[in-house]
PDB file of C-alpha atoms and ligand atoms in Angstrom:
ATOM      1  CA  UNK Y  17      48.508-109.054  11.843  1.00 35.00           C
ATOM      2  CA  UNK Y  18      47.452-105.892  10.879  1.00 38.00           C
ATOM      3  CA  UNK Y  19      43.812-104.689  12.025  1.00 41.00           C
ATOM      4  CA  UNK Y  20      43.179-103.203   8.688  1.00 43.00           C
ATOM      5  CA  UNK Y  21      39.838-104.590   7.051  1.00 49.00           C
ATOM      6  CA  UNK Y  22      40.097-103.937   3.598  1.00 57.00           C
ATOM      7  CA  UNK Y  23      43.798-104.402   1.791  1.00 67.00           C
ATOM      8  CA  UNK Y  24      44.592-106.404  -1.130  1.00 73.00           C
ATOM      9  CA  UNK Y  25      44.539-110.021   0.606  1.00 79.00           C
ATOM     10  CA  UNK Y  26      41.076-109.686   1.966  1.00 81.00           C
ATOM     11  CA  UNK Y  27      40.091-108.632  -1.460  1.00 85.00           C
ATOM     12  CA  UNK Y  28      41.395-110.993  -3.123  1.00 88.00           C
ATOM     13  CA  UNK Y  29      39.962-113.481  -0.611  1.00 93.00           C
ATOM     14  CA  UNK Y  30      36.387-112.356  -1.569  1.00 95.00           C
ATOM     15  CA  UNK Y  31      36.945-112.414  -5.096  1.00 94.00           C
ATOM     16  CA  UNK Y  32      38.356-116.319  -4.953  1.00 95.00           C
ATOM     17  CA  UNK Y  33      35.498-117.321  -2.494  1.00 96.00           C
ATOM     18  CA  UNK Y  34      32.579-115.620  -4.631  1.00 98.00           C
ATOM     19  CA  UNK Y  35      31.715-118.801  -6.689  1.00 97.00           C
ATOM     20  CA  UNK Y  36      31.897-121.174  -3.414  1.00 98.00           C
ATOM     21  CA  UNK Y  37      30.449-118.446  -1.080  1.00 98.00           C
ATOM     22  CA  UNK Y  38      26.713-119.915  -1.082  1.00 98.00           C
ATOM     23  CA  UNK Y  39      28.285-123.288  -0.225  1.00 98.00           C
ATOM     24  CA  UNK Y  40      27.971-122.018   3.584  1.00 98.00           C
ATOM     25  CA  UNK Y  41      24.655-120.772   3.407  1.00 98.00           C
ATOM     26  CA  UNK Y  42      23.541-124.144   1.529  1.00 98.00           C
ATOM     27  CA  UNK Y  43      25.832-126.730   3.430  1.00 97.00           C
ATOM     28  CA  UNK Y  44      27.097-127.437   0.097  1.00 97.00           C
ATOM     29  CA  UNK Y  45      30.870-128.309  -1.253  1.00 95.00           C
ATOM     30  CA  UNK Y  46      33.241-128.013   1.963  1.00 92.00           C
ATOM     31  CA  UNK Y  47      30.240-127.112   3.980  1.00 95.00           C
ATOM     32  CA  UNK Y  48      28.742-131.141   3.311  1.00 95.00           C
ATOM     33  CA  UNK Y  49      30.902-132.234   5.866  1.00 93.00           C
ATOM     34  CA  UNK Y  50      29.949-129.249   8.565  1.00 94.00           C
ATOM     35  CA  UNK Y  51      28.171-130.634  11.477  1.00 94.00           C
ATOM     36  CA  UNK Y  52      25.723-127.553  11.876  1.00 97.00           C
ATOM     37  CA  UNK Y  53      22.467-129.051  13.886  1.00 97.00           C
ATOM     38  CA  UNK Y  54      19.152-126.692  12.619  1.00 97.00           C
ATOM     39  CA  UNK Y  55      21.577-124.396  10.539  1.00 98.00           C
ATOM     40  CA  UNK Y  56      19.018-125.279   7.427  1.00 98.00           C
ATOM     41  CA  UNK Y  57      15.727-124.235   9.910  1.00 98.00           C
ATOM     42  CA  UNK Y  58      17.581-121.137  11.175  1.00 98.00           C
ATOM     43  CA  UNK Y  59      18.295-119.859   7.809  1.00 98.00           C
ATOM     44  CA  UNK Y  60      14.775-120.265   6.690  1.00 98.00           C
ATOM     45  CA  UNK Y  61      13.600-118.256   9.968  1.00 98.00           C
ATOM     46  CA  UNK Y  62      16.363-115.792   8.881  1.00 98.00           C
ATOM     47  CA  UNK Y  63      14.842-115.466   5.263  1.00 98.00           C
ATOM     48  CA  UNK Y  64      11.541-114.570   6.945  1.00 98.00           C
ATOM     49  CA  UNK Y  65      13.047-111.937   8.963  1.00 98.00           C
ATOM     50  CA  UNK Y  66      14.599-110.138   6.428  1.00 98.00           C
ATOM     51  CA  UNK Y  67      11.184-110.573   3.852  1.00 98.00           C
ATOM     52  CA  UNK Y  68       9.238-109.373   6.826  1.00 98.00           C
ATOM     53  CA  UNK Y  69      11.319-106.042   6.733  1.00 98.00           C
ATOM     54  CA  UNK Y  70       9.430-102.958   5.347  1.00 97.00           C
ATOM     55  CA  UNK Y  71       9.363-102.588   1.760  1.00 97.00           C
ATOM     56  CA  UNK Y  72      11.296 -99.276   1.405  1.00 97.00           C
ATOM     57  CA  UNK Y  73      14.351 -97.881   0.449  1.00 98.00           C
ATOM     58  CA  UNK Y  74      17.008-100.132   1.359  1.00 98.00           C
ATOM     59  CA  UNK Y  75      20.628-100.323   1.177  1.00 98.00           C
ATOM     60  CA  UNK Y  76      22.427-104.089   1.567  1.00 98.00           C
ATOM     61  CA  UNK Y  77      26.057-103.446   2.696  1.00 98.00           C
ATOM     62  CA  UNK Y  78      28.133-106.004   1.722  1.00 98.00           C
ATOM     63  CA  UNK Y  79      25.859-107.843   0.023  1.00 98.00           C
ATOM     64  CA  UNK Y  80      27.902-110.555  -1.159  1.00 98.00           C
ATOM     65  CA  UNK Y  81      26.321-112.978  -3.463  1.00 98.00           C
ATOM     66  CA  UNK Y  82      22.522-111.746  -2.627  1.00 98.00           C
ATOM     67  CA  UNK Y  83      21.611-114.819  -0.887  1.00 98.00           C
ATOM     68  CA  UNK Y  84      19.485-112.735   1.433  1.00 98.00           C
ATOM     69  CA  UNK Y  85      19.588-109.442  -0.653  1.00 98.00           C
ATOM     70  CA  UNK Y  86      16.970-111.665  -2.691  1.00 96.00           C
ATOM     71  CA  UNK Y  87      14.669-111.407  -0.255  1.00 97.00           C
ATOM     72  CA  UNK Y  88      14.796-107.740   0.703  1.00 97.00           C
ATOM     73  CA  UNK Y  89      11.413-106.239   0.167  1.00 95.00           C
ATOM     74  CA  UNK Y  90      10.786-102.083  -1.181  1.00 96.00           C
ATOM     75  CA  UNK Y  91      13.383-100.224  -3.564  1.00 96.00           C
ATOM     76  CA  UNK Y  92      16.714-102.562  -2.930  1.00 97.00           C
ATOM     77  CA  UNK Y  93      20.430-100.928  -3.897  1.00 98.00           C
ATOM     78  CA  UNK Y  94      23.137-103.926  -3.308  1.00 98.00           C
ATOM     79  CA  UNK Y  95      26.732-102.647  -2.689  1.00 98.00           C
ATOM     80  CA  UNK Y  96      29.961-104.578  -2.514  1.00 97.00           C
ATOM     81  CA  UNK Y  97      33.480-104.127  -3.060  1.00 96.00           C
ATOM     82  CA  UNK Y  98      33.710-107.522  -5.116  1.00 96.00           C
ATOM     83  CA  UNK Y  99      32.379-107.696  -8.836  1.00 96.00           C
ATOM     84  CA  UNK Y 100      32.928-111.318  -8.413  1.00 97.00           C
ATOM     85  CA  UNK Y 101      30.601-111.533  -5.500  1.00 98.00           C
ATOM     86  CA  UNK Y 102      28.293-109.010  -7.433  1.00 97.00           C
ATOM     87  CA  UNK Y 103      28.085-110.742 -10.603  1.00 97.00           C
ATOM     88  CA  UNK Y 104      26.201-113.215  -9.121  1.00 97.00           C
ATOM     89  CA  UNK Y 105      24.333-110.831  -6.789  1.00 97.00           C
ATOM     90  CA  UNK Y 106      22.901-109.764 -10.021  1.00 96.00           C
ATOM     91  CA  UNK Y 107      21.620-112.430 -11.181  1.00 95.00           C
ATOM     92  CA  UNK Y 108      19.024-112.903  -8.060  1.00 93.00           C
ATOM     93  CA  UNK Y 109      18.446-109.506  -7.066  1.00 89.00           C
ATOM     94  CA  UNK Y 110      14.559-108.304  -8.576  1.00 81.00           C
ATOM     95  CA  UNK Y 111      14.192-106.364 -11.353  1.00 80.00           C
ATOM     96  CA  UNK Y 112      14.521-102.928 -10.874  1.00 84.00           C
ATOM     97  CA  UNK Y 113      17.042-103.253  -7.839  1.00 90.00           C
ATOM     98  CA  UNK Y 114      20.509-101.643  -8.115  1.00 96.00           C
ATOM     99  CA  UNK Y 115      23.724-103.463  -7.978  1.00 97.00           C
ATOM    100  CA  UNK Y 116      26.786-101.362  -7.234  1.00 97.00           C
ATOM    101  CA  UNK Y 117      30.493-101.964  -7.210  1.00 97.00           C
ATOM    102  CA  UNK Y 118      31.982 -99.336  -4.027  1.00 96.00           C
ATOM    103  CA  UNK Y 119      33.488 -99.351  -0.497  1.00 95.00           C
ATOM    104  CA  UNK Y 120      31.608 -98.858   2.602  1.00 96.00           C
ATOM    105  CA  UNK Y 121      33.642 -96.764   4.032  1.00 95.00           C
ATOM    106  CA  UNK Y 122      32.809 -93.971   3.044  1.00 96.00           C
ATOM    107  CA  UNK Y 123      29.551 -94.890   1.407  1.00 98.00           C
ATOM    108  CA  UNK Y 124      28.722 -93.713  -1.818  1.00 98.00           C
ATOM    109  CA  UNK Y 125      25.684 -91.959  -1.695  1.00 98.00           C
ATOM    110  CA  UNK Y 126      24.044 -88.253  -0.263  1.00 98.00           C
ATOM    111  CA  UNK Y 127      22.633 -87.885   3.355  1.00 98.00           C
ATOM    112  CA  UNK Y 128      19.240 -89.589   3.789  1.00 98.00           C
ATOM    113  CA  UNK Y 129      19.208 -91.827   0.332  1.00 98.00           C
ATOM    114  CA  UNK Y 130      17.733 -94.367   1.938  1.00 98.00           C
ATOM    115  CA  UNK Y 131      15.159 -95.544   4.682  1.00 98.00           C
ATOM    116  CA  UNK Y 132      17.044 -98.707   6.279  1.00 98.00           C
ATOM    117  CA  UNK Y 133      20.580 -99.914   5.759  1.00 98.00           C
ATOM    118  CA  UNK Y 134      20.861-103.938   5.752  1.00 98.00           C
ATOM    119  CA  UNK Y 135      23.836-105.460   6.122  1.00 98.00           C
ATOM    120  CA  UNK Y 136      24.846-109.432   7.060  1.00 98.00           C
ATOM    121  CA  UNK Y 137      28.019-110.808   7.683  1.00 98.00           C
ATOM    122  CA  UNK Y 138      29.653-107.481   7.421  1.00 98.00           C
ATOM    123  CA  UNK Y 139      29.606-105.244  10.780  1.00 98.00           C
ATOM    124  CA  UNK Y 140      31.701-108.975  12.458  1.00 97.00           C
ATOM    125  CA  UNK Y 141      34.320-108.307  10.257  1.00 95.00           C
ATOM    126  CA  UNK Y 142      34.922-104.784  10.979  1.00 95.00           C
ATOM    127  CA  UNK Y 143      38.089-103.709  13.326  1.00 92.00           C
ATOM    128  CA  UNK Y 144      36.660-101.234  16.201  1.00 91.00           C
ATOM    129  CA  UNK Y 145      38.003 -97.724  14.325  1.00 89.00           C
ATOM    130  CA  UNK Y 146      36.308 -99.152  10.917  1.00 94.00           C
ATOM    131  CA  UNK Y 147      33.261-100.127  13.064  1.00 96.00           C
ATOM    132  CA  UNK Y 148      32.545 -96.993  14.576  1.00 96.00           C
ATOM    133  CA  UNK Y 149      32.898 -95.617  11.004  1.00 97.00           C
ATOM    134  CA  UNK Y 150      30.811 -97.821   9.439  1.00 98.00           C
ATOM    135  CA  UNK Y 151      27.942 -97.027  12.250  1.00 98.00           C
ATOM    136  CA  UNK Y 152      28.521 -93.468  11.400  1.00 98.00           C
ATOM    137  CA  UNK Y 153      28.289 -93.846   8.096  1.00 98.00           C
ATOM    138  CA  UNK Y 154      24.983 -95.391   7.969  1.00 98.00           C
ATOM    139  CA  UNK Y 155      23.478 -92.967  10.543  1.00 98.00           C
ATOM    140  CA  UNK Y 156      24.366 -90.582   7.701  1.00 98.00           C
ATOM    141  CA  UNK Y 157      22.698 -92.530   4.647  1.00 98.00           C
ATOM    142  CA  UNK Y 158      19.532 -94.045   6.738  1.00 98.00           C
ATOM    143  CA  UNK Y 159      17.819 -93.418  10.003  1.00 98.00           C
ATOM    144  CA  UNK Y 160      17.588 -97.294  10.797  1.00 98.00           C
ATOM    145  CA  UNK Y 161      19.702-100.263  10.524  1.00 98.00           C
ATOM    146  CA  UNK Y 162      19.650-103.874  10.706  1.00 98.00           C
ATOM    147  CA  UNK Y 163      22.458-105.958  11.572  1.00 99.00           C
ATOM    148  CA  UNK Y 164      22.565-109.721  10.415  1.00 99.00           C
ATOM    149  CA  UNK Y 165      25.530-112.076  12.280  1.00 98.00           C
ATOM    150  CA  UNK Y 166      27.372-114.439  13.739  1.00 98.00           C
ATOM    151  CA  UNK Y 167      26.406-115.909  16.758  1.00 98.00           C
ATOM    152  CA  UNK Y 168      28.190-116.502  19.684  1.00 98.00           C
ATOM    153  CA  UNK Y 169      28.167-120.525  20.512  1.00 95.00           C
ATOM    154  CA  UNK Y 170      30.464-123.136  22.114  1.00 93.00           C
ATOM    155  CA  UNK Y 171      33.906-123.814  19.962  1.00 90.00           C
ATOM    156  CA  UNK Y 172      34.246-120.298  18.885  1.00 94.00           C
ATOM    157  CA  UNK Y 173      36.330-117.269  19.769  1.00 94.00           C
ATOM    158  CA  UNK Y 174      34.305-114.210  20.164  1.00 97.00           C
ATOM    159  CA  UNK Y 175      36.780-112.306  18.779  1.00 97.00           C
ATOM    160  CA  UNK Y 176      40.171-113.007  16.428  1.00 93.00           C
ATOM    161  CA  UNK Y 177      41.837-113.994  13.279  1.00 92.00           C
ATOM    162  CA  UNK Y 178      40.123-116.732  12.009  1.00 91.00           C
ATOM    163  CA  UNK Y 179      41.635-119.168   9.156  1.00 92.00           C
ATOM    164  CA  UNK Y 180      39.597-119.638   6.221  1.00 91.00           C
ATOM    165  CA  UNK Y 181      40.237-122.762   3.533  1.00 92.00           C
ATOM    166  CA  UNK Y 182      38.964-122.684   0.109  1.00 93.00           C
ATOM    167  CA  UNK Y 183      38.222-125.219  -2.602  1.00 93.00           C
ATOM    168  CA  UNK Y 184      41.364-124.865  -3.605  1.00 92.00           C
ATOM    169  CA  UNK Y 185      43.127-125.782  -0.442  1.00 92.00           C
ATOM    170  CA  UNK Y 186      44.445-121.678  -0.133  1.00 91.00           C
ATOM    171  CA  UNK Y 187      44.530-120.611   3.050  1.00 93.00           C
ATOM    172  CA  UNK Y 188      42.985-117.219   3.947  1.00 92.00           C
ATOM    173  CA  UNK Y 189      43.042-115.324   7.425  1.00 91.00           C
ATOM    174  CA  UNK Y 190      39.959-113.058   8.223  1.00 91.00           C
ATOM    175  CA  UNK Y 191      39.321-111.308  11.224  1.00 93.00           C
ATOM    176  CA  UNK Y 192      35.786-111.895  12.687  1.00 95.00           C
ATOM    177  CA  UNK Y 193      33.699-111.481  15.967  1.00 98.00           C
ATOM    178  CA  UNK Y 194      30.830-114.067  17.001  1.00 98.00           C
ATOM    179  CA  UNK Y 195      27.710-112.225  19.049  1.00 98.00           C
ATOM    180  CA  UNK Y 196      25.875-112.772  21.825  1.00 98.00           C
ATOM    181  CA  UNK Y 197      22.072-111.127  20.708  1.00 98.00           C
ATOM    182  CA  UNK Y 198      21.719-108.601  23.593  1.00 98.00           C
ATOM    183  CA  UNK Y 199      25.333-107.967  23.497  1.00 98.00           C
ATOM    184  CA  UNK Y 200      25.086-106.857  20.095  1.00 98.00           C
ATOM    185  CA  UNK Y 201      21.502-104.897  20.469  1.00 98.00           C
ATOM    186  CA  UNK Y 202      23.433-102.880  23.453  1.00 98.00           C
ATOM    187  CA  UNK Y 203      26.824-102.251  21.419  1.00 98.00           C
ATOM    188  CA  UNK Y 204      24.549-100.691  18.516  1.00 98.00           C
ATOM    189  CA  UNK Y 205      21.637 -98.969  20.869  1.00 97.00           C
ATOM    190  CA  UNK Y 206      18.846-101.636  19.334  1.00 98.00           C
ATOM    191  CA  UNK Y 207      16.517-104.349  20.033  1.00 98.00           C
ATOM    192  CA  UNK Y 208      16.995-108.073  19.505  1.00 98.00           C
ATOM    193  CA  UNK Y 209      15.382-109.519  16.280  1.00 98.00           C
ATOM    194  CA  UNK Y 210      16.435-112.689  16.159  1.00 98.00           C
ATOM    195  CA  UNK Y 211      18.613-114.492  19.197  1.00 98.00           C
ATOM    196  CA  UNK Y 212      19.449-117.643  17.389  1.00 98.00           C
ATOM    197  CA  UNK Y 213      21.901-120.718  17.565  1.00 98.00           C
ATOM    198  CA  UNK Y 214      23.502-119.411  14.602  1.00 98.00           C
ATOM    199  CA  UNK Y 215      22.695-116.011  13.772  1.00 98.00           C
ATOM    200  CA  UNK Y 216      21.775-112.694  15.491  1.00 98.00           C
ATOM    201  CA  UNK Y 217      19.603-109.976  14.156  1.00 98.00           C
ATOM    202  CA  UNK Y 218      19.491-106.704  15.929  1.00 98.00           C
ATOM    203  CA  UNK Y 219      17.769-103.624  14.692  1.00 98.00           C
ATOM    204  CA  UNK Y 220      18.597-100.235  15.528  1.00 97.00           C
TER     205      UNK Y 220
HETATM  206  C1  LIG U   6      31.250-112.343   4.784  1.00 80.10           C
HETATM  207  S1  LIG U   6      30.408-111.444   3.279  1.00 80.10           S
HETATM  208  C2  LIG U   6      29.078-111.616   3.551  1.00 80.10           C
HETATM  209  C3  LIG U   6      28.161-111.366   2.222  1.00 80.10           C
HETATM  210  C4  LIG U   6      26.508-111.299   2.371  1.00 80.10           C
HETATM  211  N1  LIG U   6      26.190-110.335   3.124  1.00 80.10           N
HETATM  212  C5  LIG U   6      25.895-112.466   2.973  1.00 80.10           C
HETATM  213  O1  LIG U   6      25.560-112.665   3.880  1.00 80.10           O
HETATM  214  O2  LIG U   6      26.117-113.444   2.695  1.00 80.10           O
HETATM  215  C6  LIG U   6      31.384-110.172   3.021  1.00 80.10           C
HETATM  216  C7  LIG U   6      31.469-109.025   2.121  1.00 80.10           C
HETATM  217  O3  LIG U   6      31.537-108.034   2.138  1.00 80.10           O
HETATM  218  C8  LIG U   6      32.367-107.346   1.158  1.00 80.10           C
HETATM  219  N2  LIG U   6      33.018-106.159   2.054  1.00 80.10           N
HETATM  220  C9  LIG U   6      33.845-106.698   3.098  1.00 80.10           C
HETATM  221  N3  LIG U   6      34.373-105.327   3.029  1.00 80.10           N
HETATM  222  C10 LIG U   6      33.834-104.502   2.521  1.00 80.10           C
HETATM  223  C11 LIG U   6      34.095-103.133   1.615  1.00 80.10           C
HETATM  224  N4  LIG U   6      35.152-102.344   2.766  1.00 80.10           N
HETATM  225  N5  LIG U   6      33.393-101.956   1.128  1.00 80.10           N
HETATM  226  C12 LIG U   6      32.530-102.792   0.375  1.00 80.10           C
HETATM  227  N6  LIG U   6      32.069-104.278   0.671  1.00 80.10           N
HETATM  228  C13 LIG U   6      32.775-105.100   1.404  1.00 80.10           C
HETATM  229  C14 LIG U   6      33.347-108.529   0.601  1.00 80.10           C
HETATM  230  O4  LIG U   6      33.829-108.644  -0.581  1.00 80.10           O
HETATM  231  C15 LIG U   6      31.581-109.598   0.549  1.00 80.10           C
HETATM  232  O5  LIG U   6      31.017-110.044  -0.332  1.00 80.10           O
END
């Protein structure tokens, strides 16, 4: 299995997943059956953290449906490679914010175009070479980076290929990491903003 993040298979996975993506956040659809103690409460905490980030020029990389993007304040730019995801994000984000369809590697922006790069559940999908490239790109366009991702917990492998099943029964493979908050902070040279059962947030 290739370590390469972005091939046509991954692209079609996100295109197909877009209309059902928020079921994961909301605990609806296939996720209604999942036993996720404290999930809704922690999503609410996460939203508060996101809403409390400084209202500056913020770039959300891999914004997906904009579930968290809509809670960012300031001058927000939401980037994703998927038009299907962005169509949903566009219905959510604030008046005056931008949605841009494009690739994260490299980021389609000039140096220092933003104050903060924000990214949720994107960094953990990057294999090592693309991780380094993303961090370099993030630093090129903004001095600060905030990473939200999945917390390491019992029953999950810290890193590996996961099988994902969509509503139509189709099966897809996705590269995925789960993080201890302090390990992620060490990796990024940052500080922990949230260390939960389901999510970690690190700023650097
Ligand atoms: C797991 S989703 C996370 C969505 C959202 N940030 C959230 O937390 O709900 C990952 C998103 O990253 C986007 N993505 C993946 N690789 C990308 C790339 N190379 N450039 C731009 N977007 C990418 C996908 O289209 C998808 O919407």
